[in-house]
Coordinates of C-alpha atoms in Angstrom, one line a residue:
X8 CA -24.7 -62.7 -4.4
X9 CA -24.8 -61.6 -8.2
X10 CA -24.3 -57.7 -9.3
X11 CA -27.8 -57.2 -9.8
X12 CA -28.8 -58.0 -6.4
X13 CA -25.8 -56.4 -4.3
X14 CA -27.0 -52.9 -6.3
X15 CA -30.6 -53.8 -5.0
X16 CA -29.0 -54.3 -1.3
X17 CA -27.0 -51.0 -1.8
X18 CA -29.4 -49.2 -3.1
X19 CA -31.8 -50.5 0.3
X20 CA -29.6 -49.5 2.7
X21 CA -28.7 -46.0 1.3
X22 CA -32.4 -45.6 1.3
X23 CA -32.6 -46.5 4.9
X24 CA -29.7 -44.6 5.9
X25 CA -31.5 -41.1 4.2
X26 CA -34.6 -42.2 5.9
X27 CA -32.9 -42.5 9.2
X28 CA -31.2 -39.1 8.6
X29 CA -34.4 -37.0 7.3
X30 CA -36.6 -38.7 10.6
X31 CA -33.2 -36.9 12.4
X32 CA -33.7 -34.0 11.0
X33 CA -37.2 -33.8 11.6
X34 CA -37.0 -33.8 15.1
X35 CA -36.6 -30.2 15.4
X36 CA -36.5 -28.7 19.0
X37 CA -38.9 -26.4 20.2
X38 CA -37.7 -25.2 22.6
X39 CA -36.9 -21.5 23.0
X40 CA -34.0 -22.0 24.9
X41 CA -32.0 -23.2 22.0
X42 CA -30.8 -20.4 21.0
X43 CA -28.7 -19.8 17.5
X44 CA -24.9 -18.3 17.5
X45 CA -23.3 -16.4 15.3
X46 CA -19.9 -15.5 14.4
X47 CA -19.9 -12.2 14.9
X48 CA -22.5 -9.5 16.4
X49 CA -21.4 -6.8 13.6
X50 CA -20.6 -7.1 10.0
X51 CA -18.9 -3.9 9.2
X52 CA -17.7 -2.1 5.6
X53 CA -15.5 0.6 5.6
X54 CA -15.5 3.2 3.2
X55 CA -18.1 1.8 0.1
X56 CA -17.9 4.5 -2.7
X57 CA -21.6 4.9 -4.0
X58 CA -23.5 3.5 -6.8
X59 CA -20.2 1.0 -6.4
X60 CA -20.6 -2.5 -5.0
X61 CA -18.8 -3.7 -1.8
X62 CA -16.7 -6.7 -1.3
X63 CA -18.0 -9.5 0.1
X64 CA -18.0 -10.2 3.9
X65 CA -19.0 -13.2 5.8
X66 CA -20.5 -14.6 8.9
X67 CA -21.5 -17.8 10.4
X68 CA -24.5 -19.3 12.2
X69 CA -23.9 -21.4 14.5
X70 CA -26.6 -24.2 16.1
X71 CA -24.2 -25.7 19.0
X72 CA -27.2 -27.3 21.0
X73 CA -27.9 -31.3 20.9
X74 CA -31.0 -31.2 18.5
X75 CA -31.6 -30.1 15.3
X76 CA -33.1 -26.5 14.7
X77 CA -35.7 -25.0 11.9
X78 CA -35.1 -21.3 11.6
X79 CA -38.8 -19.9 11.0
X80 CA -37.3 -16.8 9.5
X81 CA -34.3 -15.2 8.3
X82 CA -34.7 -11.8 6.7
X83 CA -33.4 -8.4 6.4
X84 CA -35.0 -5.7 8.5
X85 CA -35.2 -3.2 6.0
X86 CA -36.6 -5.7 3.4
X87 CA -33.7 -5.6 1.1
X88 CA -34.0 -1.4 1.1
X89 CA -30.7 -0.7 2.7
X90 CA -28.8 -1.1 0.1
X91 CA -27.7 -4.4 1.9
X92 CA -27.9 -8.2 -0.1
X93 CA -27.2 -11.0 1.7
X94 CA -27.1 -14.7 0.8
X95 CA -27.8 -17.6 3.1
X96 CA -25.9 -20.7 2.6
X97 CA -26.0 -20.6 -1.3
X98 CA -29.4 -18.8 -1.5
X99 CA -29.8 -15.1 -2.8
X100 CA -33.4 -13.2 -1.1
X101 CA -34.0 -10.8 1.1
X102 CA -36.3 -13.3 3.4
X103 CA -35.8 -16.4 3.8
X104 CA -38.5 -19.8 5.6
X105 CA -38.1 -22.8 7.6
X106 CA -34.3 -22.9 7.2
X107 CA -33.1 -26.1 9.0
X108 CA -29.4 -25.9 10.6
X109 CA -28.2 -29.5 12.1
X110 CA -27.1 -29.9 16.1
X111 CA -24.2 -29.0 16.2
X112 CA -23.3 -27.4 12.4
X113 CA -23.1 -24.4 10.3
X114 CA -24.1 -22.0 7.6
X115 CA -22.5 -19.9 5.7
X116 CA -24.4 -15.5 5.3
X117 CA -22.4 -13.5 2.8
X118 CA -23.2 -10.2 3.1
X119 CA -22.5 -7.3 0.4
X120 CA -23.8 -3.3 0.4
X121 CA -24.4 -1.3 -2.5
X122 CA -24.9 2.6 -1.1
X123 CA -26.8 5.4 -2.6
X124 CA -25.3 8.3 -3.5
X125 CA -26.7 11.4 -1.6
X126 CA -25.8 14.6 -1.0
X127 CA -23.2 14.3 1.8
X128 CA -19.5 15.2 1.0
X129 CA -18.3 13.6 4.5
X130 CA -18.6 10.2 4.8
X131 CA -22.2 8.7 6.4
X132 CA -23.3 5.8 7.8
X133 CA -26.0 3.3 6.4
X134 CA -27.5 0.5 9.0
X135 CA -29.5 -2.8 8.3
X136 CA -29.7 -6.1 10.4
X137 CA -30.4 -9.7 9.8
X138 CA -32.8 -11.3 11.6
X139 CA -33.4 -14.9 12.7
X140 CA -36.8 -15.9 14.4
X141 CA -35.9 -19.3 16.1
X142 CA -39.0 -21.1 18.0
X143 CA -40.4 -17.6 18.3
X144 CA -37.0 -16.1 19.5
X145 CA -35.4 -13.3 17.6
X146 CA -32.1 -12.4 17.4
X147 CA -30.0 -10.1 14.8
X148 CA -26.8 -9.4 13.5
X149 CA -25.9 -5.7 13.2
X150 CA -24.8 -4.8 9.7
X151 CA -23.4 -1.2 9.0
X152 CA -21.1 0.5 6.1
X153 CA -19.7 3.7 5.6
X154 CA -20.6 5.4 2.6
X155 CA -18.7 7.9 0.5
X156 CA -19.8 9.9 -2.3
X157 CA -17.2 10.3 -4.7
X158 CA -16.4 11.7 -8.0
X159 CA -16.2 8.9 -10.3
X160 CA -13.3 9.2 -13.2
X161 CA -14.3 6.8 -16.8
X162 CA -13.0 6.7 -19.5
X163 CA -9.5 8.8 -19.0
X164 CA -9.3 12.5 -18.1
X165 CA -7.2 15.1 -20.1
X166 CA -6.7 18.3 -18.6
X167 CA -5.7 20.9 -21.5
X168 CA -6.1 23.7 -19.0
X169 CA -5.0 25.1 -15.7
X170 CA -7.1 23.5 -13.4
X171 CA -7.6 23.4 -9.6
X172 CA -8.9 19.9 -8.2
X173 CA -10.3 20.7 -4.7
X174 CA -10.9 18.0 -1.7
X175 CA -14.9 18.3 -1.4
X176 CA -15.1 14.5 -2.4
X177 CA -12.3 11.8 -3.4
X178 CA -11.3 10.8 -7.1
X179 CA -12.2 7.3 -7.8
X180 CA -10.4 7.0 -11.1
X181 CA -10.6 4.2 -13.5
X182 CA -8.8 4.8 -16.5
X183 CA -5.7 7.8 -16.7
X184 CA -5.5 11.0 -16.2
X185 CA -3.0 13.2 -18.6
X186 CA -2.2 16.6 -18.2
X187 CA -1.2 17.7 -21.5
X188 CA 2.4 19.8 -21.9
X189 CA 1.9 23.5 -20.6
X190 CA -0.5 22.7 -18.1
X191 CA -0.8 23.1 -14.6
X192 CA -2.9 21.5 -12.4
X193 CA -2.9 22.4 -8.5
X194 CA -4.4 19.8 -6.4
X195 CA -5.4 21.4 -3.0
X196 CA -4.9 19.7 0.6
X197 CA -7.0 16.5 1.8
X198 CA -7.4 15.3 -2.0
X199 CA -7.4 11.7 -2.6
X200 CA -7.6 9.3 -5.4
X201 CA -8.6 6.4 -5.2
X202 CA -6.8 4.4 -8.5
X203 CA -8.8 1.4 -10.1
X204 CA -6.3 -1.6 -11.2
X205 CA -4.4 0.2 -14.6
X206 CA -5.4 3.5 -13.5
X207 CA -2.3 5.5 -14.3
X208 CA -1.0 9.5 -14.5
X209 CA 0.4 10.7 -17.3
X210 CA 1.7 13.9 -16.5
X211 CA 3.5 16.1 -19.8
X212 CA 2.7 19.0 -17.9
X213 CA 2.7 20.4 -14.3
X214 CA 1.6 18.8 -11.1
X215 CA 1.7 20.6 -7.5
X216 CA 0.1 19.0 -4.9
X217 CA -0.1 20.9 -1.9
X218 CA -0.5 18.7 1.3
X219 CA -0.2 19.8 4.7
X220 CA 0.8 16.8 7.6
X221 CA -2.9 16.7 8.5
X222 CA -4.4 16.9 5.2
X223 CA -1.7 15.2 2.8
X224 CA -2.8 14.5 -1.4
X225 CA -3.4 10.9 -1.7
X226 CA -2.8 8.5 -4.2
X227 CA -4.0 4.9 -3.6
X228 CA -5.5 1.9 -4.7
X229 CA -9.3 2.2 -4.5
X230 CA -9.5 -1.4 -2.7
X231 CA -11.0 -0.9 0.7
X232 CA -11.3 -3.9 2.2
X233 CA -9.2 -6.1 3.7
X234 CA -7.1 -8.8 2.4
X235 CA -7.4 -11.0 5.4
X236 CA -8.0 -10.6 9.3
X237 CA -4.5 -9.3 9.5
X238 CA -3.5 -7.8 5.9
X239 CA -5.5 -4.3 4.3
X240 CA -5.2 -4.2 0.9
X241 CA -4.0 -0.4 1.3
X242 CA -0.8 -2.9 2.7
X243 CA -0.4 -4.9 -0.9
X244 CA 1.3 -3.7 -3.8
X245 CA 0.6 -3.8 -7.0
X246 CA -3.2 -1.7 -6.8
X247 CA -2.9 0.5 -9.7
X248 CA 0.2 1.9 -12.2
X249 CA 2.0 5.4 -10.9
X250 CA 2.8 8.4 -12.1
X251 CA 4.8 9.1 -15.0
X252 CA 5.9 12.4 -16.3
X253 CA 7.2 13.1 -19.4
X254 CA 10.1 14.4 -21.0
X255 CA 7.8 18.1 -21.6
X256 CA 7.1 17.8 -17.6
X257 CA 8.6 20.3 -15.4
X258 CA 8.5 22.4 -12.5
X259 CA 6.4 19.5 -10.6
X260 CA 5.9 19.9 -7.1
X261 CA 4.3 17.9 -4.0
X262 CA 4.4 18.5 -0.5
X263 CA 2.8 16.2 2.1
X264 CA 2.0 13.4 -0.7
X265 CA 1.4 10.1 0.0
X266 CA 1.8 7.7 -2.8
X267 CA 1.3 3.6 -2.5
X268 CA 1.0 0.3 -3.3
X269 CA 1.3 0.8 -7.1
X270 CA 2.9 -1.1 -9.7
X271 CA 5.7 2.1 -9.9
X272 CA 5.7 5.5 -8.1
X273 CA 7.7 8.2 -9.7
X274 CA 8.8 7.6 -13.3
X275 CA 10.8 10.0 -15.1
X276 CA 10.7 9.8 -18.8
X277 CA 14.1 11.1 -20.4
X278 CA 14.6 14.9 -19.9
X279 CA 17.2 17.2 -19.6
X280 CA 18.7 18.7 -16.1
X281 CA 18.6 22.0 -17.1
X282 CA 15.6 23.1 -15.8
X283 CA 14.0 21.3 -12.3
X284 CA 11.8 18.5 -12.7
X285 CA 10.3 17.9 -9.7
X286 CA 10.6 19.1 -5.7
X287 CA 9.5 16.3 -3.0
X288 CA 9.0 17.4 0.4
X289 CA 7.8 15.8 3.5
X290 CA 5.9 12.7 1.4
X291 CA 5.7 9.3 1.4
X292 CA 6.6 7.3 -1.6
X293 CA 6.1 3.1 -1.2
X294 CA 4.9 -0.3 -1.4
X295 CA 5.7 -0.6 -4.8
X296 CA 5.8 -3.8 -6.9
X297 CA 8.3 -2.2 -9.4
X298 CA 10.3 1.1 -8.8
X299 CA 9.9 3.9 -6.2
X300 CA 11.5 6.6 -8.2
X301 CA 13.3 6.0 -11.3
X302 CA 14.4 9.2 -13.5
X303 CA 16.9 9.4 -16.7
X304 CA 18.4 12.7 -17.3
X305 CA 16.3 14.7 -14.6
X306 CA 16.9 17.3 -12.5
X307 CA 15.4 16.3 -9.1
X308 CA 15.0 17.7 -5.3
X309 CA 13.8 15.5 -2.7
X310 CA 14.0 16.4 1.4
X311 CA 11.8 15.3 4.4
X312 CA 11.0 12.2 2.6
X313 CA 10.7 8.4 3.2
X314 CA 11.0 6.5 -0.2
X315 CA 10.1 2.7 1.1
X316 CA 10.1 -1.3 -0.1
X317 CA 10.1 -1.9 -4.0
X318 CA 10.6 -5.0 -5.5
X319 CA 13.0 -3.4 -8.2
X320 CA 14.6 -0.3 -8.0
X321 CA 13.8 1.9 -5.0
X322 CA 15.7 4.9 -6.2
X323 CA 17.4 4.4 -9.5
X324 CA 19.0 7.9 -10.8
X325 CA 20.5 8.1 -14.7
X326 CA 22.3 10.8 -15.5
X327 CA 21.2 14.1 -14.9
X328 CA 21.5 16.0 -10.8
X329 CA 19.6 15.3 -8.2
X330 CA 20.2 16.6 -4.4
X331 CA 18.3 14.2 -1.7
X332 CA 18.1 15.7 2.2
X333 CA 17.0 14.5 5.4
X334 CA 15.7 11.0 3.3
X335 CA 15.1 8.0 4.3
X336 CA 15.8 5.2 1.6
X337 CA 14.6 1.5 3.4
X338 CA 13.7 -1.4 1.2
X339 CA 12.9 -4.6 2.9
X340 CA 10.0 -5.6 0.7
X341 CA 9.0 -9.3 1.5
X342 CA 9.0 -11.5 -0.9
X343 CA 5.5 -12.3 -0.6
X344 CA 4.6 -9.3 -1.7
X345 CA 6.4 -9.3 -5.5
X346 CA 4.3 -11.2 -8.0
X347 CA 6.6 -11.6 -10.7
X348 CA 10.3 -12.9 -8.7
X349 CA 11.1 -15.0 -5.5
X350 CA 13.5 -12.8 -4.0
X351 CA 14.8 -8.9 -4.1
X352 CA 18.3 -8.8 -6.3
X353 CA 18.1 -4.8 -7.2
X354 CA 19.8 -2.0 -4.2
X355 CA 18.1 0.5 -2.5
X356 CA 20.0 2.8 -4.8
X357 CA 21.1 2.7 -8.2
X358 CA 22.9 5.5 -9.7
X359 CA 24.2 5.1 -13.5
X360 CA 25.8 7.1 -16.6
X361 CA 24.3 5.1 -18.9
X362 CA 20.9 3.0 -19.7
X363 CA 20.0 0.6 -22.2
X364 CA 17.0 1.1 -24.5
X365 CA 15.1 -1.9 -25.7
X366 CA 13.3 -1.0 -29.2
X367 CA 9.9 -2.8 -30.0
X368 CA 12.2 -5.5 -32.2
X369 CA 13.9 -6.6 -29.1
X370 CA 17.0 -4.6 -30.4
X371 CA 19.1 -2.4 -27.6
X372 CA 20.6 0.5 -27.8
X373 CA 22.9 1.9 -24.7
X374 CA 22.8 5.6 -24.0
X375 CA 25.0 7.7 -21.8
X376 CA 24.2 10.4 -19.8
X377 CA 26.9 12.7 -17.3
X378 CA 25.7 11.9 -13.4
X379 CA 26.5 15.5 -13.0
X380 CA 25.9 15.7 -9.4
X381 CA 24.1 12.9 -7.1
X382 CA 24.3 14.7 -3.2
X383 CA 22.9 12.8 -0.2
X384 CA 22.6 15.1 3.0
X385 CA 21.8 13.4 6.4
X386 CA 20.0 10.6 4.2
X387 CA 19.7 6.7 5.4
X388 CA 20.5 4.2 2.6
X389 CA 19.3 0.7 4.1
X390 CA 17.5 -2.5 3.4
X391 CA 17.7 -6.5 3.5
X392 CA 20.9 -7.2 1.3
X393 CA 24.1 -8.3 2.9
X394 CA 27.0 -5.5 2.5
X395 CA 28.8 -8.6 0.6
X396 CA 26.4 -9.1 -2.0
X397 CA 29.0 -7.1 -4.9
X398 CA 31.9 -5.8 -5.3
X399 CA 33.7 -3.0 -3.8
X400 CA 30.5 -0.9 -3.3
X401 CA 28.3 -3.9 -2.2
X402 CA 25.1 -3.7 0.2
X403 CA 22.4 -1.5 -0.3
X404 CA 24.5 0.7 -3.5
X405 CA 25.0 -0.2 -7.1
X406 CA 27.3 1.6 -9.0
X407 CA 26.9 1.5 -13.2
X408 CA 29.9 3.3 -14.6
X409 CA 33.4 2.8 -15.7
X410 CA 35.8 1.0 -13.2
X411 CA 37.9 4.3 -13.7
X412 CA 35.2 6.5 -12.3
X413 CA 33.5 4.0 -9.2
X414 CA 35.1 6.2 -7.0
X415 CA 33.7 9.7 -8.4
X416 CA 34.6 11.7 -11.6
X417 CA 33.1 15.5 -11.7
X418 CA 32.0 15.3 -14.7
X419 CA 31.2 11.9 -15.6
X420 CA 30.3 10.6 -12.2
X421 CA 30.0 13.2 -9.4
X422 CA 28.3 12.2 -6.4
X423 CA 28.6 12.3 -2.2
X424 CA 27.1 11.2 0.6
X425 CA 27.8 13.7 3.8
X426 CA 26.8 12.7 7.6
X427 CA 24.7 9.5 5.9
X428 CA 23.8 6.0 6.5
X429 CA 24.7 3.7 4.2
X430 CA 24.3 0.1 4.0
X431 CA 27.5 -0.5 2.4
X432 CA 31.1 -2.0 2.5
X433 CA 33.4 0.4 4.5
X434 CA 35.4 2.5 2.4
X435 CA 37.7 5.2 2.0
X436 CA 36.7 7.8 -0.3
X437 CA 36.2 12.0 0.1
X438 CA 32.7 11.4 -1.6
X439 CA 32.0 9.6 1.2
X440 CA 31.7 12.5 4.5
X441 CA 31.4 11.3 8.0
X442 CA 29.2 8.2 6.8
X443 CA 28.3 5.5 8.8
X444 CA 28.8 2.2 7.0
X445 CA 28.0 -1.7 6.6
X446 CA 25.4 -1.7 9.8
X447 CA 21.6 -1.3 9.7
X448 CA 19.6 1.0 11.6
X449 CA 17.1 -0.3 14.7
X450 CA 13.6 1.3 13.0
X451 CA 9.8 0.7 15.1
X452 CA 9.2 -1.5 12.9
X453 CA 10.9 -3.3 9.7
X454 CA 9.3 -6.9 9.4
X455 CA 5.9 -7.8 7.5
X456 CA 4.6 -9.3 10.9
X457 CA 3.1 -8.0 13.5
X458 CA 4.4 -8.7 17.9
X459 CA 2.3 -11.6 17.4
X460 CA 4.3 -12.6 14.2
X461 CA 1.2 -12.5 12.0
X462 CA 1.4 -11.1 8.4
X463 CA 0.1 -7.4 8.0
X464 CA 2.6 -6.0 5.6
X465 CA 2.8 -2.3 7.8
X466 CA 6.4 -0.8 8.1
X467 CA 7.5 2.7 10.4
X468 CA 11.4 3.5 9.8
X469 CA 11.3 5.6 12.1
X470 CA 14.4 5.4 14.6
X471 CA 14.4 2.6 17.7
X472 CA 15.7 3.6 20.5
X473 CA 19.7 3.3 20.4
X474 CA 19.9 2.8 17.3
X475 CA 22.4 4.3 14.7
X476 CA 22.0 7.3 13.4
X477 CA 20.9 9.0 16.7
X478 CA 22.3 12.5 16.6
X479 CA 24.7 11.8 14.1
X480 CA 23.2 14.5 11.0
X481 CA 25.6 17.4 10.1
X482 CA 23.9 20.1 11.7
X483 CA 24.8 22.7 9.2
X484 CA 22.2 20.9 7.1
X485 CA 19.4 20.3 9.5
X486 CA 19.5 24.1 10.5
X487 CA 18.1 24.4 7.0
X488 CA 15.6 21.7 7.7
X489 CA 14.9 22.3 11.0
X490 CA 11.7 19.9 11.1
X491 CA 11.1 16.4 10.1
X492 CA 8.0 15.0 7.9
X493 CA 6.1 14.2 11.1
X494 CA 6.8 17.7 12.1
X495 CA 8.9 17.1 15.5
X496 CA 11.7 20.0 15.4
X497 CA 15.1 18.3 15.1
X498 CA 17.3 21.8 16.5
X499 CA 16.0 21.2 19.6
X500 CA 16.0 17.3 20.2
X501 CA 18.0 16.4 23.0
X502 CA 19.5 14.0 21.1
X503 CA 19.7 15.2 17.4
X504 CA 19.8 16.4 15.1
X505 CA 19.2 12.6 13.7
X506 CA 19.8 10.9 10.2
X507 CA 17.0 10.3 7.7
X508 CA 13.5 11.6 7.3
X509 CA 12.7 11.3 10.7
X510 CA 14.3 12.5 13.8
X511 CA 14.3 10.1 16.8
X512 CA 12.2 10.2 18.9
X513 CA 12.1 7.9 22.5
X514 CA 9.6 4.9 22.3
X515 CA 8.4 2.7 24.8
X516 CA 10.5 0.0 24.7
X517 CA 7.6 -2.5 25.2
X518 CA 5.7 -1.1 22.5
X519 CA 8.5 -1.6 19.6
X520 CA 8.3 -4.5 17.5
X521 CA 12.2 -4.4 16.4
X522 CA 13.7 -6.0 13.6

């Protein structure tokens, strides 16, 4: 057979084949009895900040019968005035005609919500459906989304006066804040911001936020969806770029603050310990892709608080005098979760007398600064490193001074740890005060999976049940701290006063997902 007439045989039978499949096709049943099935009875969105577009979800429609089915009608029940779009296998409309779905096949609704603002300060519900009119059969999928009006933050926000920022409605900020030196700005209980990717504080002046353990100040990324069936994106790092305070910034202050799943937490510009910096209390500082808290020359406070998972520094201290109580200090930040390296190689703390400074011509310059005084009270100092990663202070603590003063100078290098837990070599030092070395604590929860080992990226460090640290706090300190960031009272624990940020508490033993 020549070319020309193989194409002209080819071209036959694909023509017969379409024929065959369009004849198949239109054999629709009639019947009301085949029904349509769907994915999912409810497509849901949580929080959607008015006037500002959702994500987009999905749903399927299934035709699992033995014929062929022509949908007469697939429409919205509002006709498109919910606020609700919804696209049906590739095609945008609110309605949509004689839509024909195989035996046994699939198509694909995406679903998104835009919600208008109103006058509502709590968050409100909106409600749609979409229908499907099958051989005069209806049936619906619910759709609903929580709205929230918000105050929408564009094109950065100075503050070059005292200002209060109340909790009426959340921040949705896109560009930075700065709060210019001399300033103070109080942020009451129950605030949140939500931070758009870059969104960033510059703080020369004064923060105090002013959380309670109901009501904490929030800082966030403003993605509210979820990642995937399992992960939130409140879980991934990375959301927006932390707070930074100047060297003019002092006197800063936050209570019940919980701050995640930025590029970098706290960072503390060069300063001078001569006057405070900052107090932490009873916050949460984590899921960072870069540092927790890093400070040069700073003057810093920090009790009742959990400082959790960096890919970089968790806690790095330069210079300067800092007093940490009744923390907890855990990195075990998967791997999947830093975007620029394959594996953690930084401790959980870093505490140095000098710092390099890298200029814009690539040149560096090393500066050194007196660790005055570093004091850990009753503190966990834990993550994933082996105790044998370094030298003579290896594990979870990274020493950046002078051979001569690794094991403590007053005035060069002065730090202790008293009644601690620290993930380290065991050694003998007087800076070190009825420490617990080399093991890890048991905590609810320290893995990125879940009991049925399926990625979510949530962490709780609180205390397991036997594990260490149990009781083993100097009590001298706790009396001065006699309740722990969740607010359980540790004087009177039969089994504390405990170590860390948290004081054990019993779990049911078949609820713990331990490490």
């Amino acid at each position: 057979m020549n070319k020309k007439g193989f194409f002209a045989l080819e071209s036959w039978l694909m023509f017969l084949t379409s024929m065959i499949g369009c004849n198949e096709m239109d054999n629709y049943s009639v019947s009301p009895n085949h029904l349509l099935s769907f994915s999912t009875d409810t497509v849901s969105f949580d929080t959607v900040f008015t006037t500002i577009g959702s994500t987009t979800s999905y749903f399927m429609i299934y035709n699992k019968n033995d014929e062929a089915l022509k949908i007469d009608k697939i429409l919205l029940s509002s006709g498109g005035r919910s606020g609700f779009r919804i696209n049906v296998d590739g095609r945008k409309g609110d309605s949509f005609g004689d839509v024909p779905i195989w035996k046994k096949d699939s198509l694909y609704v995406a679903v998104e919500v835009t919600v208008d603002p109103n006058n509502a300060d709590n968050p409100f519900v909106i409600y749609d459906s979409v229908v499907f009119i099958t051989n005069g059969m209806t049936q619906s999928v619910l759709l609903e989304a929580y709205g929230q009006n918000a105050r929408i933050q564009r094109g950065g926000v100075m503050f070059r006066s005292d200002t209060t920022l109340d909790a009426v409605r959340p921040y949705l900020v896109y560009d930075s804040i700065i709060i210019s030196e001399g300033v103070t700005v109080e942020i009451e209980k129950g605030t949140s911001f939500y931070m758009h990717k870059n969104a960033r504080w510059i703080i020369n002046g004064t923060v105090k936020a002013n959380g309670t353990q109901e009501e904490p100040v929030v800082f966030r990324g403003d993605r509210l969806s979820d990642f995937s069936t399992t992960i939130s994106y409140d879980n991934i790092s990375a959301q927006w770029n932390g707070l930074f305070f100047g060297a003019s910034s002092f006197d800063n202050y936050l209570n019940y603050a919980m701050i995640r799943n930025g590029i970098s937490g706290l960072t503390f510009a060069e300063s001078t310990p001569d006057r405070k910096k900052i107090t932490i209390v009873n916050s949460q500082i984590m899921n960072m892709d870069g540092d927790v808290l890093s400070a040069v020359n700073c003057h810093i406070e920090a009790s009742n608080t959990e400082f959790g998972n960096a890919s970089r520094y968790l806690v790095m201290l330069c210079g300067g005098k800092y007093q940490f109580t009744h923390c907890t200090m855990v990195n075990y930040m998967p791997s999947s979760l830093m975007s620029n390296r394959s594996s953690r190689f930084m401790e959980c703390l870093t505490m140095a007398d000098n710092i390099i400074y890298i200029n814009e011509n690539g040149e560096d310059t090393e500066r050194f600064f007196p660790l005055q005084q570093a004091y850990f009270d009753n503190c966990i100092i834990d993550g994933s490193m082996s105790v044998n990663n370094t030298g003579k202070y290896g594990g979870e603590i990274f020493f950046s001074t002078g051979n001569e003063y690794l094991d403590g100078d007053d005035s060069r290098f002065n730090y202790r740890f008293n009644h601690c837990l620290v993930k380290t070599q065991t050694v003998t030092n007087e800076r070190f005060r009825e420490v617990l070395f080399e093991e890890s604590p048991t905590y609810i929860k320290s893995k990125g999976t879940n009991a049925e080992d399926k990625l979510d990226f949530v962490y709780d460090f609180r205390l397991a049940d036997e594990s260490a640290g149990i009781g083993k706090a100097d009590r001298a300190v706790s009396e001065k701290y006699p309740v722990d960031r969740l607010g359980t009272f540790r004087l009177t624990s039969e089994t504390g006063p405990s170590i860390g940020a948290y004081e054990y508490v019993p779990q049911n033993t078949d609820e713990q997902d331990e490490k």
